[in-house]
Tab-separated table of N, CA and C in Angstrom:
chain	number	residue	atom	x	y	z
A	1	UNK	N	118.350	98.496	54.571
A	1	UNK	CA	118.326	98.521	56.013
A	1	UNK	C	119.461	97.643	56.563
A	2	UNK	N	120.104	98.121	57.615
A	2	UNK	CA	121.232	97.393	58.189
A	2	UNK	C	120.758	96.131	58.916
A	3	UNK	N	121.674	95.174	59.040
A	3	UNK	CA	121.358	93.953	59.774
A	3	UNK	C	121.213	94.273	61.257
A	4	UNK	N	120.330	93.551	61.936
A	4	UNK	CA	120.186	93.717	63.385
A	4	UNK	C	121.264	92.901	64.087
A	5	UNK	N	121.856	93.479	65.113
A	5	UNK	CA	122.898	92.773	65.854
A	5	UNK	C	122.312	92.103	67.086
A	6	UNK	N	122.833	90.936	67.392
A	6	UNK	CA	122.458	90.226	68.606
A	6	UNK	C	123.135	90.909	69.785
A	7	UNK	N	122.424	91.049	70.894
A	7	UNK	CA	123.001	91.631	72.100
A	7	UNK	C	124.046	90.671	72.669
A	8	UNK	N	125.286	91.144	72.837
A	8	UNK	CA	126.392	90.276	73.248
A	8	UNK	C	126.188	89.680	74.630
A	9	UNK	N	125.638	90.465	75.558
A	9	UNK	CA	125.405	89.958	76.909
A	9	UNK	C	124.371	88.851	76.914
A	10	UNK	N	123.298	89.024	76.148
A	10	UNK	CA	122.241	88.014	76.080
A	10	UNK	C	122.750	86.751	75.390
A	11	UNK	N	123.601	86.917	74.396
A	11	UNK	CA	124.160	85.784	73.667
A	11	UNK	C	124.941	84.859	74.608
A	12	UNK	N	125.634	85.452	75.587
A	12	UNK	CA	126.430	84.672	76.528
A	12	UNK	C	125.584	84.037	77.627
A	13	UNK	N	124.416	84.599	77.917
A	13	UNK	CA	123.635	84.174	79.081
A	13	UNK	C	122.507	83.197	78.776
A	14	UNK	N	121.995	83.189	77.555
A	14	UNK	CA	120.820	82.388	77.239
A	14	UNK	C	121.108	81.428	76.097
A	15	UNK	N	120.495	80.233	76.164
A	15	UNK	CA	120.594	79.272	75.070
A	15	UNK	C	119.206	78.715	74.779
A	16	UNK	N	119.015	78.268	73.571
A	16	UNK	CA	117.733	77.700	73.156
A	16	UNK	C	117.724	76.194	73.370
A	17	UNK	N	116.569	75.662	73.775
A	17	UNK	CA	116.403	74.214	73.849
A	17	UNK	C	115.895	73.725	72.497
A	18	UNK	N	115.812	72.428	72.347
A	18	UNK	CA	115.326	71.856	71.100
A	18	UNK	C	113.887	72.221	70.804
A	19	UNK	N	113.091	72.401	71.851
A	19	UNK	CA	111.673	72.721	71.657
A	19	UNK	C	111.427	74.221	71.529
A	20	UNK	N	112.503	75.027	71.573
A	20	UNK	CA	112.367	76.465	71.362
A	20	UNK	C	112.256	77.280	72.633
A	21	UNK	N	112.326	76.631	73.800
A	21	UNK	CA	112.311	77.380	75.051
A	21	UNK	C	113.697	77.972	75.297
A	22	UNK	N	113.782	78.922	76.207
A	22	UNK	CA	115.055	79.583	76.484
A	22	UNK	C	115.557	79.150	77.855
A	23	UNK	N	116.810	78.654	77.893
A	23	UNK	CA	117.431	78.231	79.144
A	23	UNK	C	118.236	79.384	79.721
A	24	UNK	N	118.311	79.416	81.063
A	24	UNK	CA	119.113	80.413	81.748
A	24	UNK	C	119.806	79.768	82.936
A	25	UNK	N	120.846	80.435	83.451
A	25	UNK	CA	121.533	79.969	84.649
A	25	UNK	C	120.902	80.619	85.874
A	26	UNK	N	121.092	80.012	87.028
A	26	UNK	CA	120.627	80.603	88.279
A	26	UNK	C	121.615	81.655	88.764
A	27	UNK	N	121.098	82.661	89.438
A	27	UNK	CA	121.945	83.677	90.065
A	27	UNK	C	122.429	83.159	91.424
A	28	UNK	N	123.298	83.916	92.066
A	28	UNK	CA	123.801	83.642	93.430
A	28	UNK	C	124.666	82.392	93.509
A	29	UNK	N	125.361	82.061	92.437
A	29	UNK	CA	126.217	80.871	92.476
A	29	UNK	C	127.657	81.200	92.091
A	30	UNK	N	128.060	82.455	92.255
A	30	UNK	CA	129.407	82.828	91.827
A	30	UNK	C	130.357	83.118	92.983
A	31	UNK	N	129.858	83.644	94.091
A	31	UNK	CA	130.740	83.919	95.232
A	31	UNK	C	129.918	83.907	96.519
A	32	UNK	N	130.610	84.032	97.648
A	32	UNK	CA	130.012	83.913	98.989
A	32	UNK	C	129.255	82.579	99.097
A	33	UNK	N	129.953	81.503	98.754
A	33	UNK	CA	129.321	80.190	98.735
A	33	UNK	C	129.453	79.457	100.060
A	34	UNK	N	130.291	79.965	100.973
A	34	UNK	CA	130.543	79.240	102.215
A	34	UNK	C	129.314	79.198	103.111
A	35	UNK	N	128.489	80.228	103.080
A	35	UNK	CA	127.308	80.251	103.955
A	35	UNK	C	126.100	79.549	103.346
A	36	UNK	N	126.208	79.132	102.093
A	36	UNK	CA	125.092	78.452	101.443
A	36	UNK	C	125.210	76.942	101.652
A	37	UNK	N	124.075	76.285	101.801
A	37	UNK	CA	124.087	74.840	102.040
A	37	UNK	C	124.441	74.091	100.754
A	38	UNK	N	124.844	72.830	100.930
A	38	UNK	CA	125.173	71.992	99.765
A	38	UNK	C	123.969	71.852	98.847
A	39	UNK	N	122.800	71.677	99.456
A	39	UNK	CA	121.572	71.521	98.675
A	39	UNK	C	121.282	72.775	97.861
A	40	UNK	N	121.458	73.933	98.474
A	40	UNK	CA	121.196	75.201	97.781
A	40	UNK	C	122.156	75.375	96.606
A	41	UNK	N	123.451	75.094	96.834
A	41	UNK	CA	124.444	75.234	95.762
A	41	UNK	C	124.193	74.232	94.637
A	42	UNK	N	123.794	73.021	94.998
A	42	UNK	CA	123.511	71.991	93.996
A	42	UNK	C	122.334	72.397	93.118
A	43	UNK	N	121.296	72.952	93.737
A	43	UNK	CA	120.126	73.368	92.969
A	43	UNK	C	120.393	74.605	92.123
A	44	UNK	N	121.283	75.478	92.576
A	44	UNK	CA	121.630	76.662	91.790
A	44	UNK	C	122.463	76.299	90.557
A	45	UNK	N	123.096	75.129	90.583
A	45	UNK	CA	123.984	74.718	89.501
A	45	UNK	C	123.209	74.300	88.253
A	46	UNK	N	121.940	73.936	88.422
A	46	UNK	CA	121.142	73.438	87.300
A	46	UNK	C	120.592	74.593	86.460
A	47	UNK	N	120.239	74.276	85.231
A	47	UNK	CA	119.630	75.270	84.347
A	47	UNK	C	118.161	75.441	84.702
A	48	UNK	N	117.619	76.605	84.364
A	48	UNK	CA	116.200	76.873	84.554
A	48	UNK	C	115.618	77.338	83.224
A	49	UNK	N	114.332	77.168	83.059
A	49	UNK	CA	113.640	77.656	81.859
A	49	UNK	C	113.188	79.079	82.136
A	50	UNK	N	113.372	79.939	81.170
A	50	UNK	CA	113.022	81.347	81.316
A	50	UNK	C	111.514	81.496	81.519
A	51	UNK	N	111.135	82.395	82.398
A	51	UNK	CA	109.727	82.636	82.699
A	51	UNK	C	109.036	83.253	81.485
A	52	UNK	N	107.751	82.945	81.308
A	52	UNK	CA	106.997	83.426	80.144
A	52	UNK	C	106.961	84.945	80.045
A	53	UNK	N	107.015	85.635	81.191
A	53	UNK	CA	106.961	87.096	81.179
A	53	UNK	C	108.205	87.710	80.532
A	54	UNK	N	109.321	86.983	80.549
A	54	UNK	CA	110.584	87.523	80.044
A	54	UNK	C	110.939	87.043	78.643
A	55	UNK	N	110.201	86.082	78.110
A	55	UNK	CA	110.567	85.472	76.828
A	55	UNK	C	110.607	86.498	75.704
A	56	UNK	N	109.589	87.345	75.601
A	56	UNK	CA	109.528	88.323	74.511
A	56	UNK	C	110.732	89.269	74.555
A	57	UNK	N	111.060	89.733	75.765
A	57	UNK	CA	112.162	90.685	75.918
A	57	UNK	C	113.505	90.053	75.530
A	58	UNK	N	113.722	88.815	75.928
A	58	UNK	CA	114.992	88.146	75.622
A	58	UNK	C	115.072	87.801	74.143
A	59	UNK	N	113.963	87.406	73.538
A	59	UNK	CA	113.980	87.094	72.108
A	59	UNK	C	114.340	88.309	71.272
A	60	UNK	N	113.920	89.485	71.713
A	60	UNK	CA	114.288	90.720	71.004
A	60	UNK	C	115.781	90.960	71.094
A	61	UNK	N	116.381	90.643	72.250
A	61	UNK	CA	117.821	90.819	72.419
A	61	UNK	C	118.603	89.820	71.570
A	62	UNK	N	118.037	88.627	71.416
A	62	UNK	CA	118.720	87.590	70.644
A	62	UNK	C	118.421	87.686	69.148
A	63	UNK	N	117.551	88.590	68.741
A	63	UNK	CA	117.146	88.825	67.342
A	63	UNK	C	116.796	87.494	66.689
A	64	UNK	N	115.646	86.956	67.097
A	64	UNK	CA	115.205	85.672	66.570
A	64	UNK	C	114.046	85.862	65.626
């Protein structure tokens, strides 16, 4: 049987924490930033932990 390949898009977007959780970036932080407040942009800059509903789907893409 052939080796399973990791999904390239998922590989670039998600990283694992030490405890095995999956980190992700926030959306809406790439353009049209002039109308967003400093507080909103600052909070979008931080990492977020992936929601439990999406963990199974992302793990399949990352072939873990």
